[in-house]
Coordinates of C-alpha atoms and ligand atoms in Angstrom, one line a residue:
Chain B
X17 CA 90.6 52.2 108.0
X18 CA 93.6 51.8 105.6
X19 CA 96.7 52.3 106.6
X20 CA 99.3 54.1 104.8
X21 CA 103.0 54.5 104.1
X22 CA 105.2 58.4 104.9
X23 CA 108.4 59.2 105.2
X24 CA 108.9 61.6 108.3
X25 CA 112.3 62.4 109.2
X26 CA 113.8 60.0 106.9
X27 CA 111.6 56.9 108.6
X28 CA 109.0 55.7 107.1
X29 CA 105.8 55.6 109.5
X30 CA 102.3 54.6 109.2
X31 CA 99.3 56.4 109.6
X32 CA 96.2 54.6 110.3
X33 CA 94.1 57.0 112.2
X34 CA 90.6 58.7 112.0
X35 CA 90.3 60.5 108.4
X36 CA 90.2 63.6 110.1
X37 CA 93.1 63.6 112.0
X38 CA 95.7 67.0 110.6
X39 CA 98.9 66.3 110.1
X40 CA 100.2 68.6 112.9
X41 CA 97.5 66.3 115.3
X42 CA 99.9 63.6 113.5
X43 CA 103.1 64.4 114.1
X44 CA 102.6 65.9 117.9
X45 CA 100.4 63.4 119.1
X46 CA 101.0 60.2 117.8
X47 CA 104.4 60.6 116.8
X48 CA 105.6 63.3 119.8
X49 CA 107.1 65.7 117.5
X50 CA 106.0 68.6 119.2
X51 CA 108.7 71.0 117.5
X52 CA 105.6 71.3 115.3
X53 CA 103.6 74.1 117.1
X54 CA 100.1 75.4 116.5
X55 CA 99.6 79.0 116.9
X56 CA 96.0 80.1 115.2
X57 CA 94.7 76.7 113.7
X58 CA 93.2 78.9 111.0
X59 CA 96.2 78.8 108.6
X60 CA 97.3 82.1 108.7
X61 CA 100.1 81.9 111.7
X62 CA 102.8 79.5 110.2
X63 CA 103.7 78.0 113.5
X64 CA 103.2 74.8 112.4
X65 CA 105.0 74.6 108.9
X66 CA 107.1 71.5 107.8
X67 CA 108.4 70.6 104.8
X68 CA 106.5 68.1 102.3
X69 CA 108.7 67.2 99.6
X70 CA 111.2 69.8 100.6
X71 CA 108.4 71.9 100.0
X72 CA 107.1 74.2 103.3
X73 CA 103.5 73.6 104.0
X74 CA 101.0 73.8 107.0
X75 CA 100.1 71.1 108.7
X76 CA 97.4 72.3 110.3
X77 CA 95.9 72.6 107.1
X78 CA 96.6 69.2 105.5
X79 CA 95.2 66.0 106.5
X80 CA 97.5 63.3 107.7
X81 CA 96.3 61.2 104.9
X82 CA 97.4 64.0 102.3
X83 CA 100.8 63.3 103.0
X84 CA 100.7 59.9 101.9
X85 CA 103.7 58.6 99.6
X86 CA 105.3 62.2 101.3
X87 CA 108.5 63.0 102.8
X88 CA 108.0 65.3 105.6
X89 CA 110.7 66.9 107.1
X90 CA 109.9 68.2 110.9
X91 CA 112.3 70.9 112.7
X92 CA 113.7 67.8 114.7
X93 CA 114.7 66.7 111.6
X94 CA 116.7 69.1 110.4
X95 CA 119.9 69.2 112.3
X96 CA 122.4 66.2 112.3
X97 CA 125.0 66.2 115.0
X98 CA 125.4 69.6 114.7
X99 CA 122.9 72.7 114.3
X100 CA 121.7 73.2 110.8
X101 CA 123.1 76.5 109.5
X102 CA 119.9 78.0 109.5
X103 CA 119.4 77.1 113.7
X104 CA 122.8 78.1 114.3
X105 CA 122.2 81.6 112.3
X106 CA 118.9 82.1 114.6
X107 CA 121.1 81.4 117.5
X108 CA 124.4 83.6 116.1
X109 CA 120.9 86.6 115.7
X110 CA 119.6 85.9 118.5
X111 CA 116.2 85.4 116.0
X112 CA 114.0 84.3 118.5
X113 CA 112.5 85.3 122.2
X114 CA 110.4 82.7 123.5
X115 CA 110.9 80.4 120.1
X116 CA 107.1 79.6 119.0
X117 CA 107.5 81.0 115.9
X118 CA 110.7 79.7 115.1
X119 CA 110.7 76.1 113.8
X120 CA 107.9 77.5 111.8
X121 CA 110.1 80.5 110.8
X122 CA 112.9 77.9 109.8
X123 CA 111.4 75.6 107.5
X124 CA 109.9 78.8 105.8
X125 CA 113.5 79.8 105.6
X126 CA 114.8 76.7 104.1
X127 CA 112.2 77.1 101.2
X128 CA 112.7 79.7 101.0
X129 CA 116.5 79.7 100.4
X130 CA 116.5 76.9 98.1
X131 CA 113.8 78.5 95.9
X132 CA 116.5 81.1 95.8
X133 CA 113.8 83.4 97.4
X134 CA 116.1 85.2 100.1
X135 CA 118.1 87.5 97.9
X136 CA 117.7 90.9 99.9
X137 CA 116.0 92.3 102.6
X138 CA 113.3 93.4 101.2
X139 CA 112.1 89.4 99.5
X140 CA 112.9 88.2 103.0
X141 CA 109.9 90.4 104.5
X142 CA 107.7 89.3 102.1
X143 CA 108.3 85.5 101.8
X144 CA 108.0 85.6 105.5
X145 CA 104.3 87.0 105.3
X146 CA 102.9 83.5 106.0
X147 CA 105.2 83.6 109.1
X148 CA 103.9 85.7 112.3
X149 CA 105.9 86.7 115.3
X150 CA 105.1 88.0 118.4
X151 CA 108.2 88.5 120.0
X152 CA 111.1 89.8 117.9
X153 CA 109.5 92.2 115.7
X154 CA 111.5 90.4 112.8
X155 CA 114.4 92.2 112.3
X156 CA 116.8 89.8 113.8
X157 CA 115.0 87.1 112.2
X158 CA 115.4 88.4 108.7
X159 CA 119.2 89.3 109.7
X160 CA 119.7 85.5 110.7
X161 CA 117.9 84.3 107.1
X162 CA 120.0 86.6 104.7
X163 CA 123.1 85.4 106.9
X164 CA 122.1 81.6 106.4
X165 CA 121.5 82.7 102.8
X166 CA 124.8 84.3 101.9
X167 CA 126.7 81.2 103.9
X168 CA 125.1 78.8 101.8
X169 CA 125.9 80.6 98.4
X170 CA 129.5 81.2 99.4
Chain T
X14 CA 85.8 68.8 111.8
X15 CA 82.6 66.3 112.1
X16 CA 83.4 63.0 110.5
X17 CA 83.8 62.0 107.1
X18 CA 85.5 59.0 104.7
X19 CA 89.0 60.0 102.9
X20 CA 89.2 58.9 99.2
X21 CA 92.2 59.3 96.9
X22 CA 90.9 59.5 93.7
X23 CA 93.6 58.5 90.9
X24 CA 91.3 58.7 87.8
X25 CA 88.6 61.4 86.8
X26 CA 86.7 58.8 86.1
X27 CA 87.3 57.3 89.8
X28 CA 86.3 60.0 91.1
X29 CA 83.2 60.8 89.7
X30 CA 81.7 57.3 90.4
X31 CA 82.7 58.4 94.4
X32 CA 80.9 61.4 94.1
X33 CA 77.8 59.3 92.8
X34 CA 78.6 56.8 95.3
X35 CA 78.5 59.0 98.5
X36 CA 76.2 60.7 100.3
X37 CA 77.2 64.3 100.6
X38 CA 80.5 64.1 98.9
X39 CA 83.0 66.6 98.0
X40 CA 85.9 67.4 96.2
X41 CA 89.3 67.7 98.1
X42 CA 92.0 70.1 96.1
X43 CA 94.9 71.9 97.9
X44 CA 92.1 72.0 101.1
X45 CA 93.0 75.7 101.6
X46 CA 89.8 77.1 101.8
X47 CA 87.7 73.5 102.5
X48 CA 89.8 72.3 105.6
X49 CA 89.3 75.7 107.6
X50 CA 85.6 75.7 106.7
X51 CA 85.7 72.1 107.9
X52 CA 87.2 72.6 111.0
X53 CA 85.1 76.1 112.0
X54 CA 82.0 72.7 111.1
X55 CA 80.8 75.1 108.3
X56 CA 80.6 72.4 106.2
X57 CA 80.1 68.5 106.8
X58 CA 80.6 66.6 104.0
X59 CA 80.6 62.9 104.2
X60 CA 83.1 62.3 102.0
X61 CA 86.3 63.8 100.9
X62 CA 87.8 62.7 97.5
X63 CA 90.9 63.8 97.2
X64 CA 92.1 64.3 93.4
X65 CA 95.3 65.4 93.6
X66 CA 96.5 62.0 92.5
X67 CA 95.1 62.4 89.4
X68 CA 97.4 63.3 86.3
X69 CA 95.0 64.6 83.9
X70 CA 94.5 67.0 86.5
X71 CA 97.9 68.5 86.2
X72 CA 99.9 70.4 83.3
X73 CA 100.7 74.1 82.1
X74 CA 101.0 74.6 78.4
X75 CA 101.0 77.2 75.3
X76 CA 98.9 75.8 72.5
X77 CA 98.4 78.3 69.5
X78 CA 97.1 81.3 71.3
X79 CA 95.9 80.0 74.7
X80 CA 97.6 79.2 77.7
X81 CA 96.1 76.4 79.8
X82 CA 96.3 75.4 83.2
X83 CA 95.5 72.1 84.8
X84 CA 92.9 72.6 87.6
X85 CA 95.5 71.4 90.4
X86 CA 98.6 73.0 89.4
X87 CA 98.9 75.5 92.7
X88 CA 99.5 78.9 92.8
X89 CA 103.5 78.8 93.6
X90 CA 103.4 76.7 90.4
X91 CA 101.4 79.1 88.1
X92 CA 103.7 81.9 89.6
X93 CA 107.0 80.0 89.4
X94 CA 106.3 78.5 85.9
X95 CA 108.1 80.0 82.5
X96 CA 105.5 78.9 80.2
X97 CA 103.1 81.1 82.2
X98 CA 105.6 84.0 82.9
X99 CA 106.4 84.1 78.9
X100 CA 102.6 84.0 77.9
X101 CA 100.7 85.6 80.2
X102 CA 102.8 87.6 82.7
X103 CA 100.5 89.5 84.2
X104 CA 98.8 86.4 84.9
X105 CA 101.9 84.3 86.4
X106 CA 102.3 87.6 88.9
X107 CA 98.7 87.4 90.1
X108 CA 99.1 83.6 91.1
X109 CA 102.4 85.3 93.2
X110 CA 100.2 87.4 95.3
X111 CA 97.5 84.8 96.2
X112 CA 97.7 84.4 100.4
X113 CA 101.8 84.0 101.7
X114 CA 104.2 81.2 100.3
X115 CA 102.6 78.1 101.9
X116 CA 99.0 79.1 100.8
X117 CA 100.3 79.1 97.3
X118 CA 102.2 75.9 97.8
X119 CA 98.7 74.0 98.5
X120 CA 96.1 76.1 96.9
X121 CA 94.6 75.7 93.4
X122 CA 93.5 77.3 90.3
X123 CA 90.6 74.6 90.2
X124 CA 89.6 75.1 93.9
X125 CA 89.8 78.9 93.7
X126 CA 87.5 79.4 90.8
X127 CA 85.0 76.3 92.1
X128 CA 84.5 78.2 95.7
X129 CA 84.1 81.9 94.2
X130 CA 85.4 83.7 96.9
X131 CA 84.0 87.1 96.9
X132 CA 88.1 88.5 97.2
X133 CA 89.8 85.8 95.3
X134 CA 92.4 86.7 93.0
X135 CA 91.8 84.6 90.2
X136 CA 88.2 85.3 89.2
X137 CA 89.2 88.8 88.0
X138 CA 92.2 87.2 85.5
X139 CA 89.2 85.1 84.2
X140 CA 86.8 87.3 83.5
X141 CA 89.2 90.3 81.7
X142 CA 91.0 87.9 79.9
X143 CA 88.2 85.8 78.5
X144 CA 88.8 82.6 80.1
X145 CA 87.2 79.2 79.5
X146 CA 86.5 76.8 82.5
X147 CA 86.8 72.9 81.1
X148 CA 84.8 70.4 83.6
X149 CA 84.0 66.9 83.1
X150 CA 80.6 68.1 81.4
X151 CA 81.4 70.7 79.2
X152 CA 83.2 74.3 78.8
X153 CA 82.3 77.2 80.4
X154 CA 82.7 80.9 79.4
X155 CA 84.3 83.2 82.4
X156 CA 81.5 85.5 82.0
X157 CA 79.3 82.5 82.8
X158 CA 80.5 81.0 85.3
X159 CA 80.7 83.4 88.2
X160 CA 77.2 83.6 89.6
X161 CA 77.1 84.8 92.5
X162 CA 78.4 85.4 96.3
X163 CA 80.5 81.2 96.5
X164 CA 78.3 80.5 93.6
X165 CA 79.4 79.1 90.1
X166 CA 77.6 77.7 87.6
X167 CA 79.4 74.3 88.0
X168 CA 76.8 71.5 88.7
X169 CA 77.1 68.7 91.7
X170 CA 79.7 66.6 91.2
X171 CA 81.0 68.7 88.0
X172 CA 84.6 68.7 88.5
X173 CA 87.4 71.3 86.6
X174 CA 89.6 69.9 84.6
X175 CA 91.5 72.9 83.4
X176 CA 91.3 76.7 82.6
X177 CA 92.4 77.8 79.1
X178 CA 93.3 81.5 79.0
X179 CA 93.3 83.0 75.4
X180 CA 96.9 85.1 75.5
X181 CA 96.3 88.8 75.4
X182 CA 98.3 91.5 74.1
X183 CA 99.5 92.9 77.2
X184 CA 97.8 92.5 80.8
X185 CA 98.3 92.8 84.5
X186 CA 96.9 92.6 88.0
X187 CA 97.0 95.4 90.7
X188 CA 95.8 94.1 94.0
X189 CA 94.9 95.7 97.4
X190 CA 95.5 93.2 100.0
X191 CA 93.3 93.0 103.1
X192 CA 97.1 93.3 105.2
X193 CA 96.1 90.6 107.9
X194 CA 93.9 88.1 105.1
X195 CA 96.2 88.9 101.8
X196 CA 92.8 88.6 100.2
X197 CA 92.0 91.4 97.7
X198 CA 90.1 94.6 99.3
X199 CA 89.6 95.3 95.1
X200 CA 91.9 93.5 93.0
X201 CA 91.4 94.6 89.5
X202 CA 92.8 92.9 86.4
X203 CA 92.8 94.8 82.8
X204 CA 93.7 92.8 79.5
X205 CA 94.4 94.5 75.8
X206 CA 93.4 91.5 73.6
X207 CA 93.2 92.4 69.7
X208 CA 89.4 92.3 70.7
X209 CA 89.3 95.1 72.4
X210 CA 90.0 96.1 76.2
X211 CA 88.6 94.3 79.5
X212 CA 88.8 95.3 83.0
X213 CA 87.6 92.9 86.0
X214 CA 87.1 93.8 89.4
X215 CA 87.5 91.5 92.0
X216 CA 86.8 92.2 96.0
X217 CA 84.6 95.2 95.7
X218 CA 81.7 93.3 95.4
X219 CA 79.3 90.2 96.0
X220 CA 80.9 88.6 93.0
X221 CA 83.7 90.0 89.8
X222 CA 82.6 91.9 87.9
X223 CA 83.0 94.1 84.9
X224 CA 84.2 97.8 84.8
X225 CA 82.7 98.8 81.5
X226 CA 83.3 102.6 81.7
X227 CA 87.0 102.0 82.4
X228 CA 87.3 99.2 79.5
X229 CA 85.6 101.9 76.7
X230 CA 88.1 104.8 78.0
X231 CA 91.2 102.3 77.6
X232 CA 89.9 101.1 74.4
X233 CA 89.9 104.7 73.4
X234 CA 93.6 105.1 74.7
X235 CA 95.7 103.0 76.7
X236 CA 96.5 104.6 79.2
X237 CA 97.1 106.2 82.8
X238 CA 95.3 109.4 81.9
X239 CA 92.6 108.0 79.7
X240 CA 90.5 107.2 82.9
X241 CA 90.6 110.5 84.6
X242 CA 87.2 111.4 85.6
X243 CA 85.9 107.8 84.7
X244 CA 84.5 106.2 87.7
X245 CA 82.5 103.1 89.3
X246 CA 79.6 103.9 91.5
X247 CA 79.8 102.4 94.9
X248 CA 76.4 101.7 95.0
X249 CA 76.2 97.7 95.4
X250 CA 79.5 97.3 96.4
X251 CA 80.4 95.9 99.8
X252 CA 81.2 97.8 102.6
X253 CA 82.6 96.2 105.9
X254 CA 85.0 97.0 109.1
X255 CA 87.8 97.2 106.3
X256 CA 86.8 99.5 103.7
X257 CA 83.5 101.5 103.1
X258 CA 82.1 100.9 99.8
X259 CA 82.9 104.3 98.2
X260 CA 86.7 103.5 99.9
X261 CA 86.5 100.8 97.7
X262 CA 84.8 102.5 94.4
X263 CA 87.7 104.8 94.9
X264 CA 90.4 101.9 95.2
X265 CA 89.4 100.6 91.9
X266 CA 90.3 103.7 90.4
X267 CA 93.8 103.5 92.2
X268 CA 94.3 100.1 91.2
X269 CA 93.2 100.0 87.6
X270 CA 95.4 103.3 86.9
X271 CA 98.1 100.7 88.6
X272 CA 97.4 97.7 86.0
X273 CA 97.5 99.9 83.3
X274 CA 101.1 101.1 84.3
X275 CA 102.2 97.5 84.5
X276 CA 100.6 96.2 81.7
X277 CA 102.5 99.1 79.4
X278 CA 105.6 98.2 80.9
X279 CA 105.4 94.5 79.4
X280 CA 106.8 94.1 75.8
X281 CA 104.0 92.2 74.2
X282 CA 104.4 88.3 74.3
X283 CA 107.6 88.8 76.8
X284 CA 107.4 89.2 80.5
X285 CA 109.7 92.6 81.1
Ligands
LIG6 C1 95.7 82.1 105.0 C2 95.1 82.1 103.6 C3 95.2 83.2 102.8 C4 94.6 83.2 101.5 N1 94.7 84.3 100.7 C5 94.2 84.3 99.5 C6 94.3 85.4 98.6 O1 95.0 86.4 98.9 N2 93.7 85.3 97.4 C7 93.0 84.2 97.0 O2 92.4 84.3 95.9 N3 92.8 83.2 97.8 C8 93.4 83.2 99.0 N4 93.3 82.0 99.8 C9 92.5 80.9 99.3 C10 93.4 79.9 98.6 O3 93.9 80.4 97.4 C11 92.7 78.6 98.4 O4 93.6 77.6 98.4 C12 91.8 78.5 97.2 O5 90.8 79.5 97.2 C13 91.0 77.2 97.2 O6 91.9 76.3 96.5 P1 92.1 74.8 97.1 O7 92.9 74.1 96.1 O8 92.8 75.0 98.5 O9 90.6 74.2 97.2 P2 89.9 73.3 98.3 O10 89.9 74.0 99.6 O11 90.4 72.0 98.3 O12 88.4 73.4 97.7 C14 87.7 74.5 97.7 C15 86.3 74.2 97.1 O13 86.4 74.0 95.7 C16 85.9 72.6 95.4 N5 86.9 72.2 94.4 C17 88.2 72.1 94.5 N6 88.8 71.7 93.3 C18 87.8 71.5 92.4 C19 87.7 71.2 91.0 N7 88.8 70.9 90.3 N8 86.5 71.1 90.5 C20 85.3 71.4 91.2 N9 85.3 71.7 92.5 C21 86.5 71.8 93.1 C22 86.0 71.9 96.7 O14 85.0 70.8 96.7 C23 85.6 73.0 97.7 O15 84.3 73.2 97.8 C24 93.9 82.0 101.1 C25 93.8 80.9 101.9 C26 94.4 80.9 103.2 C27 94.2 79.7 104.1
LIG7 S1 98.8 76.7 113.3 FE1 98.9 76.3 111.2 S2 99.0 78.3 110.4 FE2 98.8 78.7 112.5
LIG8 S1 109.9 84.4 119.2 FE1 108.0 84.4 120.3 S2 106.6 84.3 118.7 FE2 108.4 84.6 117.6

């Protein structure tokens, strides 16, 4: 089997596993970045979203060889030495009970804001509708987005 | 998921000779709909060829009076793009409220229309607005191409290369989404062209279809009240746990009145 060239958290890694493998199976497994979660496995929960090209995706719905010549960004990649506005905004919230949903919910968030996409309230709710929780009920979620969203455009 | 070879394809032409090459190949797009089938091992292919390398495969543009979309530009990208917004808004909007943001980030026009889901979005935009489906083989007419329950009329190995919409006058999409899918319970898409009026009707039944009665009373007049006490017979339509098929007879009503209202408020050739 081939193997190929990605860039995951800025290193570049190579991937030369069965054809099948998903790119969550990828990054939790072989790489133990298990920040990544899987909730449903039938695409529809959003635990497991990264971003491809800055872009948020599911991983359990990609195959690791899809992300070839990609840049995936993980939820351990995010932060530096300090929290990344959006993980310190969950925290400030209080966004999150027992956190499954929530590196998930924060790369949806960062696409979110850089597509501009988190203007009131009301977008939030529906951007996040590829996002489920089954703690908070939302509401302190969406209060930490639109507060990482109006930091960022100040 | 059983088994199966990976191929990136990075020429059509590549990629046909691996889908004459294997044995029970298949075309790989944004994998939204293949993937999960794969891994439930409803389907088995033995090979996956991937095309979202290739190039040709890519592209939205305005050419004289038709709007044309490469077969794997995804659905964030139909929705977010200005060409699409300015020539066909109604159409741009639609792609906007296929699935949530990540589904739209990976799915495609091509792999939508080739798999023919019974509650897809797109096939109702297609068939009101006249569309025309260009393969590797040959172009086919919306109203062709639709054949049945997953079925198209696209051969083996026939791959889309891109969708050209002719641009109507005015048109839009109202949509009843299944709340926990986001797939259309009816989804109905009506289109003024200069050639007269179309109305498509997605999710109510095996396949889209055409609402004749409701096109002749909008041709007549274009508008809200011109479809009182026009209606679609439920018989045929499908009826599950979510809606009943006269629930659904009765949606397209709901939703076509909807349409019309949006469609009016577009200034023709501008998105409002
Ligand atoms: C959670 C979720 C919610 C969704 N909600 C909606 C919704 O509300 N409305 C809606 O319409 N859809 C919805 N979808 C489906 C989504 O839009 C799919 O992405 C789309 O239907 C298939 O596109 P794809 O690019 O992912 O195709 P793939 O999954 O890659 O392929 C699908 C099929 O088409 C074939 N194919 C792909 N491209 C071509 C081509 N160019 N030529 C010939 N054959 C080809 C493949 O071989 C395969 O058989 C949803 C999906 C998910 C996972
Ligand atoms: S695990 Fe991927 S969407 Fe739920
Ligand atoms: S915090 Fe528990 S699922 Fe969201």
């Amino acid at each position: 089997m081939p193997s190929q060239n990605m860039a995951i958290n800025g290193k570049a890694v190579h991937f030369d596993g069965d054809d099948r493998t998903l790119l969550v199976d990828f990054l939790r497994d072989a790489l133990e970045l298990t920040g990544t979660h899987v909730g449903c496995d039938t695409s529809q929960c959003g635990a497991c979203v990264v971003l491809m090209d800055g872009v948020a995706v599911k991983s359990c719905t990609i195959l690791a060889r899809q992300a070839e010549g990609r840049e995936i960004t993980t939820i351990e990649g995010l932060s530096g030495k300090e929290l990344h506005p959006l993980q310190a905004a969950f925290q400030q919230c209080h966004a999150l009970q027992c956190g499954f949903c929530t590196p998930g919910m924060i790369l949806a968030a960062h696409d979110m804001i850089r597509r501009g996409a988190a203007r009131d309230e009301a977008q939030i709710r529906h951007e996040l509708e590829g996002n489920l929780c089954r703690c908070t009920g939302y509401q302190n979620i969406v209060k930490a987005i639109k507060a990482a969203a109006i930091n960022q455009t100040e | 998921m059983y088994a199966f070879t990976y191929h990136g394809a990075e020429t059509l032409e590549q990629a046909q000779e691996l889908l004459a090459s294997g044995d029970d190949p298949k075309i790989l797009a944004g994998g939204h709909t293949l993937l999960p089938t794969m891994k439930q091992r409803l389907a088995n292919p033995s090979d996956l060829i991937d095309i979202a390398g290739i190039n040709a495969l890519s592209g939205i543009t305005l050419t004289g009076a038709a709007l044309s979309i490469g077969a794997m530009e995804t659905h964030a990208q139909v929705a977010d793009s200005p060409v699409a917004q300015r020539a066909i808004p109604g159409l741009a909007a639609l792609a906007g409220q296929i699935g949530d943001p990540h589904v739209r980030n990976r799915g495609t026009i091509g792999g939508s229309l080739a798999n023919n889901d019974p509650a897809a979005d797109y096939p109702a935009a297609c068939l009101a607005l006249g569309a025309l489906i260009h393969t590797t083989q040959r172009q086919i007419k919306a109203q062709d191409f639709f054949t049945d329950l997953f079925e198209t009329s696209l051969e083996e190995h026939e791959i889309i290369t891109r969708i050209e919409f002719p641009t109507p006058e005015i048109s839009a999409y109202a949509k009843s989404p299944n709340p926990a899918s986001r797939y259309a319970l009816v989804g109905v898409y009506v289109a003024r062209t200069q050639n007269g009026v179309q109305v498509a009707v997605t999710g109510a039944g095996p396949v889209v279809f055409l609402a004749t009665g409701f096109s002749q009373a909008l041709e007549r007049s274009f508008s809200r009240g011109a479809l009182n006490g026009v209606t679609v017979s439920p018989e045929g339509l499908n009826a599950d746990l979510h809606a009943s098929a006269a629930y659904r007879a009765h949606l397209i009503g709901i939703m076509a009145r909807q349409a019309v209202t949006t469609a009016l408020s577009q200034k023709q050739g501008a998105p409002s």
